Coordinates of C-alpha atoms and ligand atoms in Angstrom, one line a residue:
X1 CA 50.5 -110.3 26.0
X2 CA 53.2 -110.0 23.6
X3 CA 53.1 -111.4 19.8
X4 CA 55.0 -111.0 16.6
X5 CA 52.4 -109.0 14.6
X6 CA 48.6 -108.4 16.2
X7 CA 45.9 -108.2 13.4
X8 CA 42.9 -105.8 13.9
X9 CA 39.0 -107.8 12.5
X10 CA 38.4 -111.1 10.9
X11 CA 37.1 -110.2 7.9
X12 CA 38.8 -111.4 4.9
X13 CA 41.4 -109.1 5.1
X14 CA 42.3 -110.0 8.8
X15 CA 42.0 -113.4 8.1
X16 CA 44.4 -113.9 5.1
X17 CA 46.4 -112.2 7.0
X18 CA 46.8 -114.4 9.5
X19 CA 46.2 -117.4 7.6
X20 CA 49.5 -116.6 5.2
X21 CA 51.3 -115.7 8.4
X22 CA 50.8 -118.5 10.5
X23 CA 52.3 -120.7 7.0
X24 CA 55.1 -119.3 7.3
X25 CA 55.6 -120.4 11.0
X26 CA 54.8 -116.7 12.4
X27 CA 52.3 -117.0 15.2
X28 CA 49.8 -113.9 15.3
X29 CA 46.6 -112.8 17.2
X30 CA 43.5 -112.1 15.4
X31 CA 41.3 -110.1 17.6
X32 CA 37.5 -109.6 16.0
X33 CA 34.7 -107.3 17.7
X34 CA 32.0 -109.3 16.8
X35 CA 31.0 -113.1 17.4
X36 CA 31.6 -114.5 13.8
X37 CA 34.2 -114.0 11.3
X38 CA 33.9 -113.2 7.8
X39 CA 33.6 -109.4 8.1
X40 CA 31.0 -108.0 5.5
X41 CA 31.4 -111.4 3.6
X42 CA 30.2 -113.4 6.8
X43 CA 27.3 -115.7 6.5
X44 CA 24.3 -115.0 8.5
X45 CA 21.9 -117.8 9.8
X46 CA 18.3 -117.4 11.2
X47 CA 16.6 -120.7 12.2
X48 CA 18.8 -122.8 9.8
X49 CA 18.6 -120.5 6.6
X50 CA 21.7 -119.0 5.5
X51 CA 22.2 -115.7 3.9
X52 CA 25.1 -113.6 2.9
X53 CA 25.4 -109.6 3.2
X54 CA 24.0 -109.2 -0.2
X55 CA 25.4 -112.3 -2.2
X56 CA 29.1 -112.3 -2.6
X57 CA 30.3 -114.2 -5.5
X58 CA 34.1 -115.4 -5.7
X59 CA 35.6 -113.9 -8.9
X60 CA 39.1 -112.8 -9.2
X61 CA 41.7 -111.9 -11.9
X62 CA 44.2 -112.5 -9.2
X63 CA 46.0 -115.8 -9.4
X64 CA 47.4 -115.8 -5.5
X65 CA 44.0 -114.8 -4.7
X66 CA 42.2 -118.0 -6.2
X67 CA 45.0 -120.3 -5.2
X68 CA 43.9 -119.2 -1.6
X69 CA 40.4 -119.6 -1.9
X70 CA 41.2 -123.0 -3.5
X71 CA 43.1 -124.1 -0.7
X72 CA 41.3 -123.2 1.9
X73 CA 38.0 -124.8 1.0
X74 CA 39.0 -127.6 -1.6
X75 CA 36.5 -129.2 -3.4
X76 CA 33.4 -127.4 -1.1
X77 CA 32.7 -125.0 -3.9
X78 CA 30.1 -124.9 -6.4
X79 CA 29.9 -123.3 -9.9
X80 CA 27.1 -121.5 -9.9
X81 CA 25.7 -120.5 -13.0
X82 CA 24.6 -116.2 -13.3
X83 CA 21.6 -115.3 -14.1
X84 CA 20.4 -112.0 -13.1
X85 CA 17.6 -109.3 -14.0
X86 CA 16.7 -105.4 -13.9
X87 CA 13.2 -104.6 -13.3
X88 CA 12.4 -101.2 -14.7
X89 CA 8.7 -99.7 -15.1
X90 CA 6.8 -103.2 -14.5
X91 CA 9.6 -105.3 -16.8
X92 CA 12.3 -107.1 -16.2
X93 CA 15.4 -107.0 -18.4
X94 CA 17.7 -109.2 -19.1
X95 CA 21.6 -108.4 -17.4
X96 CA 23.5 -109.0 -19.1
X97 CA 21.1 -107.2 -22.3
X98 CA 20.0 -109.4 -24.3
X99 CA 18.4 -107.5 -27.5
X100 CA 15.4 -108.7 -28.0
X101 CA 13.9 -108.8 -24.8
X102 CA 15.5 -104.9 -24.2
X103 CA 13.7 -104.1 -27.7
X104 CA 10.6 -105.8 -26.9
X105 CA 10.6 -103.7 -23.6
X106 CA 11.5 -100.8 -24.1
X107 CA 9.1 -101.0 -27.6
X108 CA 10.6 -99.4 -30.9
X109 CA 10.0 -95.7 -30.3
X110 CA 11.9 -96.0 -26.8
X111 CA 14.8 -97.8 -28.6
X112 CA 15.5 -95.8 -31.3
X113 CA 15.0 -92.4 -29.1
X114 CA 18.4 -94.5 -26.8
X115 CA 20.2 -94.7 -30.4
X116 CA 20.2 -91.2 -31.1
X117 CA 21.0 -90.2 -27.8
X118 CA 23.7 -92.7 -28.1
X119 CA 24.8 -91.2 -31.2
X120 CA 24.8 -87.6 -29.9
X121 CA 26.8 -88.8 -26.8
X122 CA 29.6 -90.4 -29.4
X123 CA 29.7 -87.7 -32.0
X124 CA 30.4 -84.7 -29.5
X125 CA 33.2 -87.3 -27.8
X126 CA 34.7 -87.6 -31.5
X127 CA 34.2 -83.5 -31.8
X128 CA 35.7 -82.6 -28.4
X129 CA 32.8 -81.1 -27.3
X130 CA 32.7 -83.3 -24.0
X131 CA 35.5 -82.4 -21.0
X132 CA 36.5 -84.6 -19.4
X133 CA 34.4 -86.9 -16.9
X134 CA 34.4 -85.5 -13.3
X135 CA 31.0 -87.3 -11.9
X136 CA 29.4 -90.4 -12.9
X137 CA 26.4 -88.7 -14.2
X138 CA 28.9 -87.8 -17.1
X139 CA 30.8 -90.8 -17.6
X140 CA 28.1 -92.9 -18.0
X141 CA 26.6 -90.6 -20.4
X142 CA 29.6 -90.1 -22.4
X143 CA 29.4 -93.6 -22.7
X144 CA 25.9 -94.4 -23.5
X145 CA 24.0 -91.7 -24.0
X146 CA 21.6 -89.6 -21.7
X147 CA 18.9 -92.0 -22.4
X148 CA 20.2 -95.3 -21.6
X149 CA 21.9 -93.5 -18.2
X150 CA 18.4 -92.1 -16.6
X151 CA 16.8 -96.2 -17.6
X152 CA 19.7 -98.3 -16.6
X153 CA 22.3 -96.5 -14.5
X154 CA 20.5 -93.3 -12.7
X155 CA 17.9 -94.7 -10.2
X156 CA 19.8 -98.0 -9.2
X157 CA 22.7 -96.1 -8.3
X158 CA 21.4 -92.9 -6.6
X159 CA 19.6 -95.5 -4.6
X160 CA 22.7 -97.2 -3.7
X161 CA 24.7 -94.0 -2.8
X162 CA 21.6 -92.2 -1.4
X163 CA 23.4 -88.9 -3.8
X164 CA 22.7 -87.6 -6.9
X165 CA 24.9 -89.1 -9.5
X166 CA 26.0 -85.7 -10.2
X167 CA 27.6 -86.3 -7.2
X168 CA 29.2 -89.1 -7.1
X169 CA 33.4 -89.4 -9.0
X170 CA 33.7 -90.9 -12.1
X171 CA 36.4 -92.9 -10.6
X172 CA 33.6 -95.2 -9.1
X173 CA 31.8 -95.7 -12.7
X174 CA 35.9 -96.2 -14.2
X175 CA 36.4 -99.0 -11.6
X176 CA 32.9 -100.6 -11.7
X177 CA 32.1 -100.5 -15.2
X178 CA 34.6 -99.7 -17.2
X179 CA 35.2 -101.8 -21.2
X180 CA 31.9 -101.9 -21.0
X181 CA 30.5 -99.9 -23.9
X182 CA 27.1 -100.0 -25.5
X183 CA 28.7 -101.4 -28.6
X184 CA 29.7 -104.1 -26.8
X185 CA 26.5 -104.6 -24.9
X186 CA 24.9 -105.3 -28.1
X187 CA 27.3 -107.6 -29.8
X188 CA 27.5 -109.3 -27.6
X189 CA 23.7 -109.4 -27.3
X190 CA 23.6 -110.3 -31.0
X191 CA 26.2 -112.5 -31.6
X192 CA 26.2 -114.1 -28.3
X193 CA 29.8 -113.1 -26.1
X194 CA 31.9 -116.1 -27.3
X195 CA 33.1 -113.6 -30.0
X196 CA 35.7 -111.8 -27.6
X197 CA 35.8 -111.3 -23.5
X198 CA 32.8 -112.3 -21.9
X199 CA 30.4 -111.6 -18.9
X200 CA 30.7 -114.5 -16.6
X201 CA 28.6 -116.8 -16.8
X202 CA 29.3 -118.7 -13.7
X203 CA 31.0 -118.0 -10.5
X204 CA 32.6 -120.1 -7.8
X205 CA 30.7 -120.4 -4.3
X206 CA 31.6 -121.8 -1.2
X207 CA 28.4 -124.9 -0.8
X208 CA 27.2 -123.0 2.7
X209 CA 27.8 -119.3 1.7
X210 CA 31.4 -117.1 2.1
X211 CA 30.9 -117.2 5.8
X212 CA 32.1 -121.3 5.3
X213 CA 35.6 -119.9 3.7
X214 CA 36.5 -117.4 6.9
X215 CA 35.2 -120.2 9.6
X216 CA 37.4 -122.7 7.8
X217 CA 40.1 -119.9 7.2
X218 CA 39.8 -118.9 11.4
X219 CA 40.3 -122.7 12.1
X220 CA 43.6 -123.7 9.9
X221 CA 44.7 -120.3 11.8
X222 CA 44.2 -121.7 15.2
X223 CA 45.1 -125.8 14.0
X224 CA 48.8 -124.0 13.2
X225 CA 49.1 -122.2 16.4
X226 CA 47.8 -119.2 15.8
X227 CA 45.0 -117.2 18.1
X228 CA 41.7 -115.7 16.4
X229 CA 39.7 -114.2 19.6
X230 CA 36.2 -113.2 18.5
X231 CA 33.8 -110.5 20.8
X232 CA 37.2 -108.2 21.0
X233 CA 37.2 -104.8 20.2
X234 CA 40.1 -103.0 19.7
X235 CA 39.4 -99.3 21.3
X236 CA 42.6 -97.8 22.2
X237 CA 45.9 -97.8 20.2
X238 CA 48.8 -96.8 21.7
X239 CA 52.1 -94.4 19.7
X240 CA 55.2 -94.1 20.4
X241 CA 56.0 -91.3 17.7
X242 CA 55.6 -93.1 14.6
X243 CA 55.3 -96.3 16.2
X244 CA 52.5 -98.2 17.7
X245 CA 53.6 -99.9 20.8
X246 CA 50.4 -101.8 21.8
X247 CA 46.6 -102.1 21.3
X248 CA 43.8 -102.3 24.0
X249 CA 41.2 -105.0 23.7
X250 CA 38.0 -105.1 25.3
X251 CA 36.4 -108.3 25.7
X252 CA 33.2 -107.7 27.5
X253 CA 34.6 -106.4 31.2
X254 CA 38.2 -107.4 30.6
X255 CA 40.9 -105.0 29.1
X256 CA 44.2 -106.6 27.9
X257 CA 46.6 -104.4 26.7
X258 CA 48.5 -106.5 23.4
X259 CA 52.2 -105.8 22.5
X260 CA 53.6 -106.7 19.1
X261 CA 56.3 -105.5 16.9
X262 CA 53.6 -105.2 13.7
X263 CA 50.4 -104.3 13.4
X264 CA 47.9 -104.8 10.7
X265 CA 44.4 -103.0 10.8
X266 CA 41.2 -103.6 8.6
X267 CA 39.0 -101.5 11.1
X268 CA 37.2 -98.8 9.4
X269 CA 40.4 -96.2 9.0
X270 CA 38.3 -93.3 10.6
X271 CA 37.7 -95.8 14.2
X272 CA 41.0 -96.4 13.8
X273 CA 42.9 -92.7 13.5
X274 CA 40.1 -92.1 16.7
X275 CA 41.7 -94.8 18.7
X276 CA 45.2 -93.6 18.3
X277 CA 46.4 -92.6 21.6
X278 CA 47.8 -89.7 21.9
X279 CA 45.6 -88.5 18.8
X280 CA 47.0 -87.4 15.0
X281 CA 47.0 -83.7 14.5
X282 CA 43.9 -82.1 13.8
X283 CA 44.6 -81.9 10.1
X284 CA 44.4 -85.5 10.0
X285 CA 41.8 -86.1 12.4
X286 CA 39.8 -83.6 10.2
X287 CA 39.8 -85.1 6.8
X288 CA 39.0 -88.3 8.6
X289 CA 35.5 -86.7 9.7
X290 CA 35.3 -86.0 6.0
X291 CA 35.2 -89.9 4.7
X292 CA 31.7 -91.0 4.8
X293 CA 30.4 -94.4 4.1
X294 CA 27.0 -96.5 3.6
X295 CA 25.2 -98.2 5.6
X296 CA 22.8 -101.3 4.4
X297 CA 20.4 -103.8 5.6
X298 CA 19.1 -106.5 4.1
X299 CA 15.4 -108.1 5.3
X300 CA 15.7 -112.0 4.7
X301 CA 12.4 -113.6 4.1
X302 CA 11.2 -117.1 4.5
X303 CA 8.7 -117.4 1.8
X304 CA 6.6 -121.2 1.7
X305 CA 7.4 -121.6 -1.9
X306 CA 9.6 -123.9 -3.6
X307 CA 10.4 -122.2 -6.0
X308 CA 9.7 -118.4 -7.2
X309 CA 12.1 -117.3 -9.8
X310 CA 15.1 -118.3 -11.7
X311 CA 17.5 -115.4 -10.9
X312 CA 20.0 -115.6 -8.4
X313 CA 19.8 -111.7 -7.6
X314 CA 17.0 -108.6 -9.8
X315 CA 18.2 -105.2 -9.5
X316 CA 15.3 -103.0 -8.8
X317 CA 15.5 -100.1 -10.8
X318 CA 12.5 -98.8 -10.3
X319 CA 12.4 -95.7 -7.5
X320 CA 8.9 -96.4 -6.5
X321 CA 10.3 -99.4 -4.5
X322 CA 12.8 -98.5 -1.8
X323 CA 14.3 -102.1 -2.2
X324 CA 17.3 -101.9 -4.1
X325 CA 17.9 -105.8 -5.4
X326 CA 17.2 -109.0 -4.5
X327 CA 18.8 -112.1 -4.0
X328 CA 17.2 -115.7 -4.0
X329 CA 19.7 -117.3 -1.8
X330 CA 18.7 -121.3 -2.5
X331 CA 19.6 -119.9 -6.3
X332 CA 22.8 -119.7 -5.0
X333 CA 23.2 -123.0 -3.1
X334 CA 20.2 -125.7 -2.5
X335 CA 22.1 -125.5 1.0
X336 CA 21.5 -122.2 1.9
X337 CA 17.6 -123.5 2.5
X338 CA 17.1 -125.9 5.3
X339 CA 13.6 -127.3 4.3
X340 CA 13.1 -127.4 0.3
X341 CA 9.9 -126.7 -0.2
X342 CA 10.5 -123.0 0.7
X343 CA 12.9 -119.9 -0.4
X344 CA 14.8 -117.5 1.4
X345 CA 14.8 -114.2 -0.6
X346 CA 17.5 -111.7 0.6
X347 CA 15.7 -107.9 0.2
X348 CA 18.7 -105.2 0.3
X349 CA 17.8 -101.7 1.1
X350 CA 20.8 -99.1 1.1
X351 CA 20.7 -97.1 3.5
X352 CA 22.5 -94.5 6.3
X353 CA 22.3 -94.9 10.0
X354 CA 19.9 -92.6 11.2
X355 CA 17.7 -92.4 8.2
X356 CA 14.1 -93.3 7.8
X357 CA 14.8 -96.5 7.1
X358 CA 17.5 -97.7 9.4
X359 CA 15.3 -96.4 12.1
X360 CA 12.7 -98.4 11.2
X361 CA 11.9 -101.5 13.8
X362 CA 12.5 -104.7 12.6
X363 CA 8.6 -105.6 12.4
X364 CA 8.0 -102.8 10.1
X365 CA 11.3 -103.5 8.0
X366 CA 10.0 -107.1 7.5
X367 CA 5.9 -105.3 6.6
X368 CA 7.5 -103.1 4.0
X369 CA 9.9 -106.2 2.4
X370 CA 6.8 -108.5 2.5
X371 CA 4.8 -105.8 0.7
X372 CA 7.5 -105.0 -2.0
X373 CA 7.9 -108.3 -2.6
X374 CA 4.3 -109.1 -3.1
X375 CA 3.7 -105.8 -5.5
X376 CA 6.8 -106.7 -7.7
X377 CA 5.3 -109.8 -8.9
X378 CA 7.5 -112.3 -8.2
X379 CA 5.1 -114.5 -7.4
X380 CA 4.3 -114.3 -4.0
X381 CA 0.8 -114.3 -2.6
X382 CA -0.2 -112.3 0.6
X383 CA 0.1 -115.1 3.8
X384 CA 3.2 -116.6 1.8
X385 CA 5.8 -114.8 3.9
X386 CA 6.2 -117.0 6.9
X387 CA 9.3 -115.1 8.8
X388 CA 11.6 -113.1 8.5
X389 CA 14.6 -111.3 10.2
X390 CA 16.4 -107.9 9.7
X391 CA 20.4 -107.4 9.4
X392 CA 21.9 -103.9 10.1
X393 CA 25.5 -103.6 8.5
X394 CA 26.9 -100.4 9.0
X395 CA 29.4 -98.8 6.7
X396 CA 29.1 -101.4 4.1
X397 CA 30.3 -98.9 1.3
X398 CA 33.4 -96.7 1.3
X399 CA 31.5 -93.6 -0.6
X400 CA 33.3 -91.9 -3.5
X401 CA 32.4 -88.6 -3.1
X402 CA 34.0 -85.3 -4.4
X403 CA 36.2 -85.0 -1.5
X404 CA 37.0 -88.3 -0.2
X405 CA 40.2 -88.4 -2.3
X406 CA 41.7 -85.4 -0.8
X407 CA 41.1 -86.6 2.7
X408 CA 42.6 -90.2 2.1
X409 CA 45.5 -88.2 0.9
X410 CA 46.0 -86.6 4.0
X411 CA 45.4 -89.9 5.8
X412 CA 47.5 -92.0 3.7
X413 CA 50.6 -89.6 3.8
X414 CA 50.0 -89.8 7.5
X415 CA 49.7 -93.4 8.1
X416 CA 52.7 -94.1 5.5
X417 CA 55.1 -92.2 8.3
X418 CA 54.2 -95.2 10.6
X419 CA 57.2 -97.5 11.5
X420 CA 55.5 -100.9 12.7
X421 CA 51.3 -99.9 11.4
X422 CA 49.6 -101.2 7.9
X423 CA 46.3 -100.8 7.5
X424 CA 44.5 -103.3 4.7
X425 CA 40.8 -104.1 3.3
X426 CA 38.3 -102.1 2.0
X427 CA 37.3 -100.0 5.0
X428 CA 40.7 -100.4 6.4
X429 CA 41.6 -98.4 3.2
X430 CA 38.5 -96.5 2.6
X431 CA 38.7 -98.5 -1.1
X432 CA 35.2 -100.0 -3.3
X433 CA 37.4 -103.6 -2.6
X434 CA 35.7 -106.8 -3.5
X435 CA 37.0 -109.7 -0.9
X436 CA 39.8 -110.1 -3.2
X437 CA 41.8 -106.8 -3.4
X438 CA 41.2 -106.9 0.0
X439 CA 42.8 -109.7 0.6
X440 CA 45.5 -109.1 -1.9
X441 CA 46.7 -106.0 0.5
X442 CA 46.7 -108.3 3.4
X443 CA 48.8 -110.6 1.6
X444 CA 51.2 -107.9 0.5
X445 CA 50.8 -106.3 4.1
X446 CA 52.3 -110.2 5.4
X447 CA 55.3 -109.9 2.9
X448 CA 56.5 -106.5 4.1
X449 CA 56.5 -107.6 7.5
X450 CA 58.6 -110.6 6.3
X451 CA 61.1 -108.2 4.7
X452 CA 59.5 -106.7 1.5
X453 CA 58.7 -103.7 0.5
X454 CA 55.5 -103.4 -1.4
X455 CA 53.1 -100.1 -1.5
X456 CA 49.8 -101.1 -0.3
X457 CA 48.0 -98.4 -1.7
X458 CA 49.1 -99.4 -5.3
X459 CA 47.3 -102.1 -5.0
X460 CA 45.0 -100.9 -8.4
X461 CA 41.5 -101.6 -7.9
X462 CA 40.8 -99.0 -11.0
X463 CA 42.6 -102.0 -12.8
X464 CA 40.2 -103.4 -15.4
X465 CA 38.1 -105.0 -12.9
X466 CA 35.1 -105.6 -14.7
X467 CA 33.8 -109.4 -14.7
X468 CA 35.8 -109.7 -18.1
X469 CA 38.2 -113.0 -18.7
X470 CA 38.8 -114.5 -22.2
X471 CA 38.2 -117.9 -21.8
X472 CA 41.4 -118.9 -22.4
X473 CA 42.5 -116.7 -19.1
X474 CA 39.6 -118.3 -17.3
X475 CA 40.7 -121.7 -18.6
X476 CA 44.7 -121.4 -17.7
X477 CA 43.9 -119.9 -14.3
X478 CA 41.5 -122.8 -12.8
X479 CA 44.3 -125.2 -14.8
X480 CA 46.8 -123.2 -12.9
X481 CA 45.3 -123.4 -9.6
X482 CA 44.2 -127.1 -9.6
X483 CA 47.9 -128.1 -10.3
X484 CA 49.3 -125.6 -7.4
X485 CA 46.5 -127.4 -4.8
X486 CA 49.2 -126.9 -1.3
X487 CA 48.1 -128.7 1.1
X488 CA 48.0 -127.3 4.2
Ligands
FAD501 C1 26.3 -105.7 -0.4 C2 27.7 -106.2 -0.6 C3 27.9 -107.2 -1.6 C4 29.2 -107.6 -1.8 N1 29.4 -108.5 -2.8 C5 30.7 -109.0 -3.0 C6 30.9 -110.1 -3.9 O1 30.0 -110.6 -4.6 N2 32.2 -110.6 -4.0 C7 33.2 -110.1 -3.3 O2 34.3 -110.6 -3.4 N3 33.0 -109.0 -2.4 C8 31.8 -108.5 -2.2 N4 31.6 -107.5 -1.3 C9 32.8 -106.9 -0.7 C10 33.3 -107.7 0.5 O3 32.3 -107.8 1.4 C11 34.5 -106.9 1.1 O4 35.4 -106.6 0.2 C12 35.2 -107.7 2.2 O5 34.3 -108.2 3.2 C13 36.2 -106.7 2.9 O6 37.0 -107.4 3.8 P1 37.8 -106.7 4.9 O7 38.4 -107.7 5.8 O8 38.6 -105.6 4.3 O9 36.6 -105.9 5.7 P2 35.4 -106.4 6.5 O10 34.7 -107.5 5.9 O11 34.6 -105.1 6.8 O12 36.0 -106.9 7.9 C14 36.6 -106.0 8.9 C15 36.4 -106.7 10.2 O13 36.9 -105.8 11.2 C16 36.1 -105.9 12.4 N5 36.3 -104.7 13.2 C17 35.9 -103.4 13.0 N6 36.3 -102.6 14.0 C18 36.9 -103.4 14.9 C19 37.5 -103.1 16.1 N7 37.5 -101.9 16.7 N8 38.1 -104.2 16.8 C20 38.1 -105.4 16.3 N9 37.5 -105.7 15.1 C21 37.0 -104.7 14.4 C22 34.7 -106.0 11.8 O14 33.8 -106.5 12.8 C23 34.9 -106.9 10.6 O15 34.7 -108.3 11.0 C24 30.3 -107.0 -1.1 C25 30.1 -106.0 -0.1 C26 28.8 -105.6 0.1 C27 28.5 -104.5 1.1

C-alpha cells in the first residue's frame, strides 16, 4: 500500500491530522490499535451510559483550535456550567475558594496559622532567601506558603504522580497553575472574579461526551476520501538512514507493510523509538527507558439515584481514600445517562501497571469504589450501587520527573535528524498536552508536510495555560469562531 503521508493512532492528535489533510485534497491512512477513536479523550459506553477518561472539558486559548472543534460538531455542544469541590478531612471546599466557606472550614485558628505561613513564604521571596524553584514541593510553597501546600496541593498531587512532590519539576506546577497566586484566590473570592481574568465558569462539551467529536472527526475523514482503519497496530517501522520508508500494521493475523513519503506518529515516543527497524543507538534507546508515565483507571458506577450532588467532578484530597476525584457524568450531559432516574459517577484512581491497585480484579475494583463512595458521604446508601465496570488506561500521564527532560533532549535531537518522520500529541511528545496542544502540533505537523517549516516542539504548553480569559478574549473568540463557521 502506498499513500502520501500514513498517520500513526486516532486520538485527537491523529485525527486532526488527518482531518486538516484530507481538506486540503491530500488523501492519508489513519491506522488506530484499538476498536474506537478518540485516544485518551474517547468515550466509553457500558450498557448505554457513557463516560469519558476522567471528564475532558473543551477549553482553549487557541483560535484554530476552537474553529476546529466548532466545525466539526456544530451546534452539538453544550455549555456546561463548572462547579467543582475539594474534600479535605470530612469537608468539602469550594474550587474555585470561595472565602467563607474555606474560613468556616478550616475554623479561624487554621486560617490565620495559612496567613502567616503565607507571609513567611512572601517575605523570604522579597529577601532572597528562597533559590530558585527546582520541585513542585517548592514552587507551590513559594507561592502559598507551607500551609496551604500540605491542605490543598500535597496529597492530591502525590496521589496523582504516585511521587513525593519533592520529586516532581516545578515545570509541571509552572504549566498547571501558574498566575494563580493566593492573592488572587482571595479577591477574587471576595470580590467575586469579574474584577480582572476569571476561572471559567463554563466550558464547551460535545452533547454525548469527546468520544462524539473523534467519531464525527473519523467519519468527515473517510466522507472526503480518506482511510481511518481501527484494530491496527503499528509494530514495526522501517529506516532508511534518516528516513522512514514504511510502517508494518498488524490487524489481527494480517501484516501489511504501508509506504508513504510522510509520517506522522502520536504513539507513545518510547513504542515508537522500539519499533524502529534497524534500532536508534543505544544512547537513544536508553534515555527512552528513562521516560516514565502513569497509568489510571477509572471504576464507573451505576448508582439508582436521580440525583446525588451538584458538582460535575470533587477532588479527593484526602489520603485515607485511594480515589483521587470524582466525576458525576449526567452533571456533564443529561445524555451521558440512559435512564434518568439514576447517575453514573466516574471514580478515578491513579495508578501504575503492576501496582496494587491495577492488579486488582475488576470485582474488587468496583467493592473498593462502592465502599469509598458510600464512606465519603455523597449520599449513597449501601444496595444503591447497581453496576459497575472497570477501565484500564495505561500511560495516561507523561510524568515530569527530574530526568525526563534530559532524555527528551536526547530523543528530540534524534528524532529532529529524521527526513520524512513527525511525531505529535501528548505521548507522542512525552508533553502534559490537553487535547488542544495536541492537536495544535498535528496541525502544524500537516503544514510542514505541505511546505512549511514550523518547530513542533515549540509548541509552548508552559504558555500561560491556566483556565484564565478576560471576558472580552472569551467574548471575541466565540464571536470569532461563529462568523468563520467552514463548512465542510
Ligand atoms: C484523566 C485525564 C483527563 C483529561 N482531561 C482533559 C480535559 O478536560 N480536556 C482536554 O482537552 N484534555 C484532557 N486530557 C488530555 C487528553 O486526553 C489528551 O491531550 C489527548 O487525548 C491527547 O491526544 P493524542 O492524540 O496526542 O494522544 P492519545 O489520546 O493518547 O491518542 C493516541 C492514539 O494512538 C494509538 N496508538 C498507540 N500506539 C499505537 C500503535 N502502535 N499503533 C496504532 N495506534 C497506536 C492509541 O490507541 C490512541 O488511540 C485528559 C487526560 C487524562 C488522562
Amino acid at each position: 500500500m502506498r499513500y502520501h503521508v500514513a498517520i500513526i493512532g486516532a486520538g485527537p492528535a491523529g485525527l486532526t491530522a488527518g482531518y486538516e489533510l484530507v481538506k486540503r485534497g491530500v488523501l492519508p491512512i489513519v491506522l488506530e490499535k484499538a476498536n474506537l477513536v478518540g485516544g485518551i479523550s474517547r468515550t466509553e459506553t457500558y450498557k448505554g451510559y457513557r463516560f469519558d477518561i476522567g471528564g475532558h472539558r473543551f477549553f482553549t486559548k487557541v483560535p484554530q483550535v476552537q474553529q476546529f472543534w466548532y466545525e466539526i460538531l456544530q451546534d452539538e455542544f453544550i455549555q456546561v456550567p463548572r462547579l467543582s469541590r475539594i474534600y479535605y478531612q470530612g469537608k468539602f471546599y469550594s474550587y474555585p475558594l470561595s472565602l467563607f466557606n474555606a474560613l468556616s472550614n478550616l475554623g479561624a485558628v487554621n486560617s490565620v496559622l495559612i496567613l502567616l505561613s503565607y507571609l513567611k513564604a512572601k517575605i523570604r521571596d522579597k529577601l532572597n532567601l528562597t533559590p530558585e524553584p527546582e520541585t513542585f514541593e517548592d514552587w507551590v510553597i513559594g507561592c502559598f506558603g507551607e500551609r496551604l501546600y500540605r491542605i490543598f496541593f500535597k496529597t492530591y498531587t502525590e496521589k496523582v504522580w504516585g511521587i513525593p512532590c519533592n520529586k516532581i519539576q516545578a515545570d509541571w506546577a509552572a504549566q498547571r497553575i501558574q498566575g494563580m497566586s493566593l492573592k488572587r484566590a482571595v479577591l477574587n473570592a471576595v470580590f467575586g472574579s469579574q474584577n480582572a481574568k476569571s476561572l471559567i465558569k463554563e466550558f464547551d462539551y460535545p452533547v454525548l461526551g469527546p468520544g462524539m467529536m473523534w467519531e464525527r472527526c473519523k467519519e468527515l475523514i473517510e466522507q472526503q476520501g480518506g482511510t481511518v482503519q481501527l484494530d491496527t497496530s503499528i509494530t514495526r517501522i522501517e529506516r532508511q538512514g534518516n528516513r522512514i520508508k514504511s510502517i508494518t500494521a498488524q490487524q489481527g493475523d494480517q501484516t501489511t507493510q504501508i509506504f508513504a513519503d510522510h509520517f506522522i506518529s502520536s504513539m507513545p515516543i518510547t513504542a515508537l523509538l522500539n519499533c524502529l527497524d534497524p534500532l536508534p543507538p543505544p544512547e537513544v534507546l536508553q534515555a527512552a527507558r528513562g521516560l516514565k508515565y502513569r497509568d489510571f483507571l477509572i471504576v464507573a458506577l451505576v448508582v439508582k439515584r436521580e440525583h446525588l450532588f451538584p458538582d460535575n467532578w470533587i477532588y479527593i484530597h484526602s489520603p485515607e481514600f485511594k480515589v483521587g476525584r470524582i466525576q458525576n457524568f449526567k452533571n456533564w450531559s443529561m445524555a451521558m445517562v440512559p435512564d434518568p432516574s439514576k447517575t453514573c459517577l466516574g471514580m478515578e484512581y491513579f495508578c501504575s501497571e503492576g501496582d496494587e491497585l491495577w492488579q486488582k480484579s475488576d470485582a474488587e475494583l468496583i467493592e473498593i469504589a462502592t465502599q469509598e463512595a458510600i464512606s465519603l458521604k455523597l449520599g449513597i446508601q449501601p444496595g444503591d450501587v447497581e453496576d459497575g465496570v472497570v477501565i484500564r488506561q495505561h500511560k495516561a500521564y507523561p510524568v515530569y520527573d527530574g530526568e525526563y527532560r534530559q532524555h527528551l533532549q536526547v530523543i528530540q535531537d534524534y528524532l529532529s535528524t529524521f527526513e520524512n518522520l513527525q511525531t505529535v500529541g501528548r505521548n507522542g511528545m512525552h508533553r502534559y498536552n490537553n487535547q488542544d496542544h495536541s492537536m495544535l502540533t498535528a496541525m502544524l505537523a500537516v503544514q510542514n508536510i505541505l511546505g512549511e517549516k514550523h518547530d513542533l516542539w515549540a509548541v509552548n504548553t508552559e504558555r500561560s495555560y491556566h483556565e484564565e480569559f478576560t471576558k472580552e478574549q472569551w467574548t471575541t473568540a466565540k464571536q470569532q469562531l461563529a462568523e468563520s463557521q467552514v463548512a465542510v
